[in-house]
mmCIF file of C-alpha atoms in Angstrom:
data_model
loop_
_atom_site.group_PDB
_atom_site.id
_atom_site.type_symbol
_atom_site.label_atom_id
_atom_site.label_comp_id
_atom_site.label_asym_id
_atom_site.label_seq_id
_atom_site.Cartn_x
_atom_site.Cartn_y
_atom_site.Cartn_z
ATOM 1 C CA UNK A 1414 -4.188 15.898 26.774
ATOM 2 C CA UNK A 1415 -1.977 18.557 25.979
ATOM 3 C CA UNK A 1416 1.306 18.522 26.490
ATOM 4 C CA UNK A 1417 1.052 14.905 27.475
ATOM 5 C CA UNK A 1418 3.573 12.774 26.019
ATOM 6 C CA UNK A 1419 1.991 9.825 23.961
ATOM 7 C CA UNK A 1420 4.485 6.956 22.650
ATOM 8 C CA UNK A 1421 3.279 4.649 20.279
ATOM 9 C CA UNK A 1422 4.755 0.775 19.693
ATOM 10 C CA UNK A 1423 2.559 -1.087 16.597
ATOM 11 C CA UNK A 1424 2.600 -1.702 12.950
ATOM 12 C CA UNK A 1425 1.362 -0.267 9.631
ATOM 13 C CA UNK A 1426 -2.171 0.515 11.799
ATOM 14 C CA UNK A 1427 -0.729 3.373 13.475
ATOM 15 C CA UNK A 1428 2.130 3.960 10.540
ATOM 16 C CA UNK A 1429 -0.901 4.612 8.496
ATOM 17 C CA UNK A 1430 -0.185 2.602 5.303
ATOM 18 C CA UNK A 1431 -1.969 2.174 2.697
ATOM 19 C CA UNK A 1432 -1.950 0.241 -0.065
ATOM 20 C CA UNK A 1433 -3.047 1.511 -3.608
ATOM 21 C CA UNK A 1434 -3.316 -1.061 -6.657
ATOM 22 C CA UNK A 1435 -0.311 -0.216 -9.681
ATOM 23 C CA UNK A 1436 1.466 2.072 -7.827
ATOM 24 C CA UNK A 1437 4.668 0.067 -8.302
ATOM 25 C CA UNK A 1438 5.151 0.001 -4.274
ATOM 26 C CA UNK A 1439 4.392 -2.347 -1.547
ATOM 27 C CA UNK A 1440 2.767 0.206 0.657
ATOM 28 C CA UNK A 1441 2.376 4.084 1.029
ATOM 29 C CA UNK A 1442 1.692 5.977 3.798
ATOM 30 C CA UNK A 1443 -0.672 8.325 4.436
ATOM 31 C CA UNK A 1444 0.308 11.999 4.978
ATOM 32 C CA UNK A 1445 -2.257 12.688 8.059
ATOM 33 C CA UNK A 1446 -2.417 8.947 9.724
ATOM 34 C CA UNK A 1447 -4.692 8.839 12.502
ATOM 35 C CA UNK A 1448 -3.031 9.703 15.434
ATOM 36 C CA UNK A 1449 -1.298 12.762 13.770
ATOM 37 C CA UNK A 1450 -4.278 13.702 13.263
ATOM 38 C CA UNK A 1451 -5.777 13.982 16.988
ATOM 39 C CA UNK A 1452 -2.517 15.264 18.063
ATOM 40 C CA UNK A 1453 -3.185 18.331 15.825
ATOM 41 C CA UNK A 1454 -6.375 18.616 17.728
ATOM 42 C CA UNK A 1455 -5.425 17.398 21.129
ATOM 43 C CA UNK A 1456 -2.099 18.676 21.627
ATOM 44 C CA UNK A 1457 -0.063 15.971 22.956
ATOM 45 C CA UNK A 1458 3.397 15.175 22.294
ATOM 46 C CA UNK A 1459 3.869 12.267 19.898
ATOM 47 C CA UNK A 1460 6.938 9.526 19.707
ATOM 48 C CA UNK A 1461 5.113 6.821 17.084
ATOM 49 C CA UNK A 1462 7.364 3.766 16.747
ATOM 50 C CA UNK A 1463 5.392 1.806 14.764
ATOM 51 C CA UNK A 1464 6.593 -0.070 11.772
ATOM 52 C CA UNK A 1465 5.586 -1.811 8.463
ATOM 53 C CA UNK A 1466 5.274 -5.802 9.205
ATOM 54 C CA UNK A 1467 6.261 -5.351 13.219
ATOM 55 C CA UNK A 1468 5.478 -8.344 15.209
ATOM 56 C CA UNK A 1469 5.760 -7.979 18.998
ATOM 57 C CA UNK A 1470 8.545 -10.452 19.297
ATOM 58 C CA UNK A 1471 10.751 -7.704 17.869
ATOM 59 C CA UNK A 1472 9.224 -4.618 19.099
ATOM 60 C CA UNK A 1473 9.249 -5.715 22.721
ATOM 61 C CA UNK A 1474 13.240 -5.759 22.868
ATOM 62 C CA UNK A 1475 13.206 -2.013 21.173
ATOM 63 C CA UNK A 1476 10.640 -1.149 23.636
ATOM 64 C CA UNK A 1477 12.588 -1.793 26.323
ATOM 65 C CA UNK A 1478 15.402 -0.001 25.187
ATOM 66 C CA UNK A 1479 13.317 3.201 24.576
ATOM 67 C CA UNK A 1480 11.768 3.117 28.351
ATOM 68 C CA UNK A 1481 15.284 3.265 29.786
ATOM 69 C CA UNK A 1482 17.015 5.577 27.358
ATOM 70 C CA UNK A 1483 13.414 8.032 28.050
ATOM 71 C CA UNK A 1484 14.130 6.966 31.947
ATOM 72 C CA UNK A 1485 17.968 7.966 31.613
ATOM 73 C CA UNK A 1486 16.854 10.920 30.173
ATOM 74 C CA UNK A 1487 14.067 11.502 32.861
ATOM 75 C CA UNK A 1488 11.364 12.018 29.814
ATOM 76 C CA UNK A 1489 9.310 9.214 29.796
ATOM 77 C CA UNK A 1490 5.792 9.387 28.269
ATOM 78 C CA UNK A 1491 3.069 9.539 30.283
ATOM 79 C CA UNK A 1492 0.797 6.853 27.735
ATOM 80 C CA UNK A 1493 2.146 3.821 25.805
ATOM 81 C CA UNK A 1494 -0.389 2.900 23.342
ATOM 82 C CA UNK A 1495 0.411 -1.141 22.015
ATOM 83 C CA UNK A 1496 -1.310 -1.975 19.018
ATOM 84 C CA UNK A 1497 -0.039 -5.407 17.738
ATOM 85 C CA UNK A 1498 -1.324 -9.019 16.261
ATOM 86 C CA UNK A 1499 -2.314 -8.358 12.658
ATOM 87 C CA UNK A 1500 1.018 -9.546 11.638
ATOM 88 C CA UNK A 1501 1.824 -11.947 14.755
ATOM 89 C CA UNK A 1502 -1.497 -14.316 13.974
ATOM 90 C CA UNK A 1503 -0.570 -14.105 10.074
ATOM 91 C CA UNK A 1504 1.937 -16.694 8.844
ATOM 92 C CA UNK A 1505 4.907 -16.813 6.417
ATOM 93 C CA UNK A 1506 3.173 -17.479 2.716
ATOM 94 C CA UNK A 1507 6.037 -17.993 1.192
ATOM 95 C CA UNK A 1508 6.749 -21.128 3.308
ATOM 96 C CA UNK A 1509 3.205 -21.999 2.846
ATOM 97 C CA UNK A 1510 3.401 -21.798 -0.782
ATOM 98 C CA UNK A 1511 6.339 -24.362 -0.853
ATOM 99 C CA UNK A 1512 5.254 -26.313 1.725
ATOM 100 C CA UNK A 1513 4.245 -30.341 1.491
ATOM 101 C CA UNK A 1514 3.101 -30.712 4.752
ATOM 102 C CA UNK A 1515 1.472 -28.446 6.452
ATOM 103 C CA UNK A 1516 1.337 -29.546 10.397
ATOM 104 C CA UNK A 1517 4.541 -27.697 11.527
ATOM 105 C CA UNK A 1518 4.005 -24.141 10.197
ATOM 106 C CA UNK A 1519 3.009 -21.895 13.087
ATOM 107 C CA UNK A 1520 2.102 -18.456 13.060
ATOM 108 C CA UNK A 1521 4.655 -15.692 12.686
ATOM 109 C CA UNK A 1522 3.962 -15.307 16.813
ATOM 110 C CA UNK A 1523 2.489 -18.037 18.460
ATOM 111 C CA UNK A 1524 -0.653 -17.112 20.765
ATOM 112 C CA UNK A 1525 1.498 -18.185 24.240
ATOM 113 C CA UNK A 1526 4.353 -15.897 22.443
ATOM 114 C CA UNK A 1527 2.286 -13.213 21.571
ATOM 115 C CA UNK A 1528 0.499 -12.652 25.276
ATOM 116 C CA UNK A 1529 3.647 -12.987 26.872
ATOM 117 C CA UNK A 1530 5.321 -10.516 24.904
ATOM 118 C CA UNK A 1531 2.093 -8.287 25.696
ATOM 119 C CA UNK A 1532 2.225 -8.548 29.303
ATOM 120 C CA UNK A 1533 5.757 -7.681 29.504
ATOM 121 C CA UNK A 1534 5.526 -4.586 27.891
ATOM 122 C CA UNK A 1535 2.276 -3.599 29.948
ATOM 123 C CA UNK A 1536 4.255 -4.340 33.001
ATOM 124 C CA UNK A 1537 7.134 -2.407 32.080
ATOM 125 C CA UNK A 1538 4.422 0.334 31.809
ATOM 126 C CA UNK A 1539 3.248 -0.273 34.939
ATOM 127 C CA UNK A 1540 6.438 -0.450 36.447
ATOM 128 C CA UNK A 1541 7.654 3.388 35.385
ATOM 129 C CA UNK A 1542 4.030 4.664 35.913
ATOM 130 C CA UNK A 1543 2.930 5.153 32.264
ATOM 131 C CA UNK A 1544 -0.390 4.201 31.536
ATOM 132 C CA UNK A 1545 -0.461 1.368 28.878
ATOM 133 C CA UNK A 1546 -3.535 1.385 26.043
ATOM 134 C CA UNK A 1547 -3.515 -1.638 23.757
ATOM 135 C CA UNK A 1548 -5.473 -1.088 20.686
ATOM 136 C CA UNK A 1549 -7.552 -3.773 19.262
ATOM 137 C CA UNK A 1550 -7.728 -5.135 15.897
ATOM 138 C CA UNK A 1551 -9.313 -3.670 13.232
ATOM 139 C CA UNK A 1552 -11.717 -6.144 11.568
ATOM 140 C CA UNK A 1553 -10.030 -8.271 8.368
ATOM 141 C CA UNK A 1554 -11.374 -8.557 5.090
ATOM 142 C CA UNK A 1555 -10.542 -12.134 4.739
ATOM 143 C CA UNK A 1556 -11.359 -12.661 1.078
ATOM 144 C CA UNK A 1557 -9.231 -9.170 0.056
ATOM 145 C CA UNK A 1558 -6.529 -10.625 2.452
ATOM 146 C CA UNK A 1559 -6.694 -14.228 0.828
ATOM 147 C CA UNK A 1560 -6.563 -12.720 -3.078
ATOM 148 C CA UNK A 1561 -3.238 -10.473 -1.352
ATOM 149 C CA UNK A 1562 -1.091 -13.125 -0.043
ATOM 150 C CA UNK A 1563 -1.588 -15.688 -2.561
ATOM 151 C CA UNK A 1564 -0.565 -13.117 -5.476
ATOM 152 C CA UNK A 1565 2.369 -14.757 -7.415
ATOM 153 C CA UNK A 1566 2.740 -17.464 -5.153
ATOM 154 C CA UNK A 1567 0.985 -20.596 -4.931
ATOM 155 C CA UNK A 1568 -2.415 -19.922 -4.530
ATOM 156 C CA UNK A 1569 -3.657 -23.558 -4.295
ATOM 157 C CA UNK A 1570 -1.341 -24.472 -2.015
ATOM 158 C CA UNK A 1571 -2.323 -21.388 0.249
ATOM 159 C CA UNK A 1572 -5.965 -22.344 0.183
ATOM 160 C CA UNK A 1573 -5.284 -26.036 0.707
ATOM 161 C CA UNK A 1574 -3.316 -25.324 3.442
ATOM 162 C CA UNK A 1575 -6.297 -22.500 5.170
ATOM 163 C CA UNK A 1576 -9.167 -25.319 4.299
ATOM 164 C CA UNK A 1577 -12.558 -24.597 3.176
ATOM 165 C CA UNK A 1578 -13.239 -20.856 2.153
ATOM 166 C CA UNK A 1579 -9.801 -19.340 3.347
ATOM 167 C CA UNK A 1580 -10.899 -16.042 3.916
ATOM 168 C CA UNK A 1581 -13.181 -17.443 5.980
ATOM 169 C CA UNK A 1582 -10.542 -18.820 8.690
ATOM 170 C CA UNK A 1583 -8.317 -15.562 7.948
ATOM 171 C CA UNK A 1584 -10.824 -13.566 9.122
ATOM 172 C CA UNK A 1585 -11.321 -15.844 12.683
ATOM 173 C CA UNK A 1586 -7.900 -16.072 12.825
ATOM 174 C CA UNK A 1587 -7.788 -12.485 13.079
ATOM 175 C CA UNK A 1588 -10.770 -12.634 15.435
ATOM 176 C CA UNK A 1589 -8.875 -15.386 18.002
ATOM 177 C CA UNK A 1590 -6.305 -13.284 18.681
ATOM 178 C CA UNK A 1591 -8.278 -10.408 18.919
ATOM 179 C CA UNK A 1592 -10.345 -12.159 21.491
ATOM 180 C CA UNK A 1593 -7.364 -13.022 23.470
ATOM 181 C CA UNK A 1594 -6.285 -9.573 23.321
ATOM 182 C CA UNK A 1595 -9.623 -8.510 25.009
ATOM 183 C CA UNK A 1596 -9.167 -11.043 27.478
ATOM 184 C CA UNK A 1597 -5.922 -10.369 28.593
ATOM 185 C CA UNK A 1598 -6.408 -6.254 28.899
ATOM 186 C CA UNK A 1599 -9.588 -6.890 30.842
ATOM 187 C CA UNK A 1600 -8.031 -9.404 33.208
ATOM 188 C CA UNK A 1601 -5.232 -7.058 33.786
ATOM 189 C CA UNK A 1602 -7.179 -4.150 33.992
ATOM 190 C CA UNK A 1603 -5.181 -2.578 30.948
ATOM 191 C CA UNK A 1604 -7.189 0.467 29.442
ATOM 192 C CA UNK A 1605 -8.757 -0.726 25.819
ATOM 193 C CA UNK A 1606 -9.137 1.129 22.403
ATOM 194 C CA UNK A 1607 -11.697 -0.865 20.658
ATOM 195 C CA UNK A 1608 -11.225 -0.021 17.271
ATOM 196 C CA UNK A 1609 -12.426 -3.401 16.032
ATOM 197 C CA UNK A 1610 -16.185 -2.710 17.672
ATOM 198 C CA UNK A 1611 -15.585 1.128 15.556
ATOM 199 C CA UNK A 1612 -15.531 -0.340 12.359
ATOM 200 C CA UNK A 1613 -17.835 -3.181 12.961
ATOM 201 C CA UNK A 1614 -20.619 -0.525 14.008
ATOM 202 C CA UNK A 1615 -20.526 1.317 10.710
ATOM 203 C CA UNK A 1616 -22.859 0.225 7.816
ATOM 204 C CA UNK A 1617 -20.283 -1.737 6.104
ATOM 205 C CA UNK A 1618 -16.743 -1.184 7.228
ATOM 206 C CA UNK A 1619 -15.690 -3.020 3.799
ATOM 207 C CA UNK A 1620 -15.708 0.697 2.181
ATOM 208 C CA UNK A 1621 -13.499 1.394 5.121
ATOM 209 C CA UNK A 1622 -10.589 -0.914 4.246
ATOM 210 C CA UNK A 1623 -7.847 -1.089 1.482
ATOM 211 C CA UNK A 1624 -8.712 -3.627 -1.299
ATOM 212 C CA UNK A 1625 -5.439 -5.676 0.546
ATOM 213 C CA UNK A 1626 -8.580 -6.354 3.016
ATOM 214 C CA UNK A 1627 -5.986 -5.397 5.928
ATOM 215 C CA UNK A 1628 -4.907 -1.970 6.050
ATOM 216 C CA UNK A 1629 -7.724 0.833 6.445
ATOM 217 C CA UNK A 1630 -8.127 3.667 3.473
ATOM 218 C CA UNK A 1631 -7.772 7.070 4.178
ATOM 219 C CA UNK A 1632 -11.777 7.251 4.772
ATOM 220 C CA UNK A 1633 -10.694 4.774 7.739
ATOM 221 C CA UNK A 1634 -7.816 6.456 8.968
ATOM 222 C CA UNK A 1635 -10.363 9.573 9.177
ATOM 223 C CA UNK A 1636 -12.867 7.571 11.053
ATOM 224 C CA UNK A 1637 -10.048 6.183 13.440
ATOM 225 C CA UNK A 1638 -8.665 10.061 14.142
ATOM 226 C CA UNK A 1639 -12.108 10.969 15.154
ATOM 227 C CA UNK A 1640 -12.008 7.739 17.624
ATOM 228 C CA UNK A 1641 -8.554 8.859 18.869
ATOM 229 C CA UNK A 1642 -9.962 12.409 19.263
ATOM 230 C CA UNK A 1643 -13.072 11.433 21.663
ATOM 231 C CA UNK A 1644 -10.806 8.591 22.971
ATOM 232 C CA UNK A 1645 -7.730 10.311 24.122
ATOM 233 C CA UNK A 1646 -9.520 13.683 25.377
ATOM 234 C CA UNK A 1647 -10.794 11.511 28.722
#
């Protein structure tokens, strides 16, 4: 891999945030996230774009933009990686909170949405000859998550809304999209990085995870730089 160029499109995954209980902040990030990490090792040349709370609906637009200013510029990167849905199959819990009825309030990126968004940006790959990767999602912690998001807001409203033990339907939530990810880079013959099946080998990928049950701890992030590491160098 060296002096490959590796750009990088996702959210606080691959930003490497963390979240640590009374700090006073939302988030911090780690110093060596996980692909940092294997390009110490590796060698490549790294362009992450990944944000806090990205959804693919607004990363696909910057995306673009980035493939033809690198195009312009005759530097494109030779691997995309795409690592998105955590936030897309979450919803908006402040709406939720206030809500009275329940029956309109849609994901922050609808499934169709979501995939759609996906494809385009693997095609736009495709197109430039860049090889696309899309990550998978690591595995929620749906009772963590459920304690997060209802924090100062309405938490019976929340769990009325999510039905019978919430954390429970977070966490398939998480798993339906995930599942539809698989799907669509295996029927498009789109290179995967399971990350989900990495955690969900280890003896209890709990200890892995920040107690916001979302966002791996640095002991993940570790674990994932290894995976990036083994991954990558084929």
């Amino acid at each position: 891999m060296k002096n490959k160029k590796i750009a990088v499109f996702g959210d606080s995954i691959l930003k490497g945030v963390i979240t640590v209980p009374n700090s006073g902040r939302i988030f911090d990030v780690v110093e060596n996230d996980s692909l940092t990490q294997a390009q110490k090792v590796l060698g490549f040349e790294l362009t992450n774009n990944s944000i806090y709370g990205n959804v693919i609906t607004k990363a696909k637009g910057k995306f673009e933009k980035f493939i033809q200013k690198q195009k312009d510029a005759n530097n494109l990167p030779d691997v995309v990686i795409i690592e998105f849905g955590n936030n897309d199959c979450d919803y908006d819990w402040n709406i939720v909170s206030d809500a009275t009825v329940f029956s309109e309030i849609l994901p922050k990126t609808p499934l169709n949405d979501f995939l759609e968004n996906l494809d385009s940006m693997v095609k736009l790959c495709k197109e430039n000859n860049i090889t696309p990767i899309i990550m998978t999602m690591p595995p929620l912690v749906g009772d963590r998550w459920f304690e997060n998001i209802s924090k100062n807001l309405n938490k019976e409203n929340i769990a009325k809304f999510l039905g019978e033990n919430p954390g429970d339907k977070l966490s398939r939530n998480n798993e339906f999209y995930n599942l539809n990810i698989v799907e669509y880079a295996i029927k498009n013959d789109v290179k995967i990085a399971d990350v989900r099946k990495l955690f969900l080998q280890q003896d209890d990928y709990r200890k892995l995870m920040c107690l916001d049950g979302i966002h791996p701890n640095q002991d993940g992030y570790d674990l994932l730089a290894k995976f990036w590491i083994g991954f990558l160098d084929e």
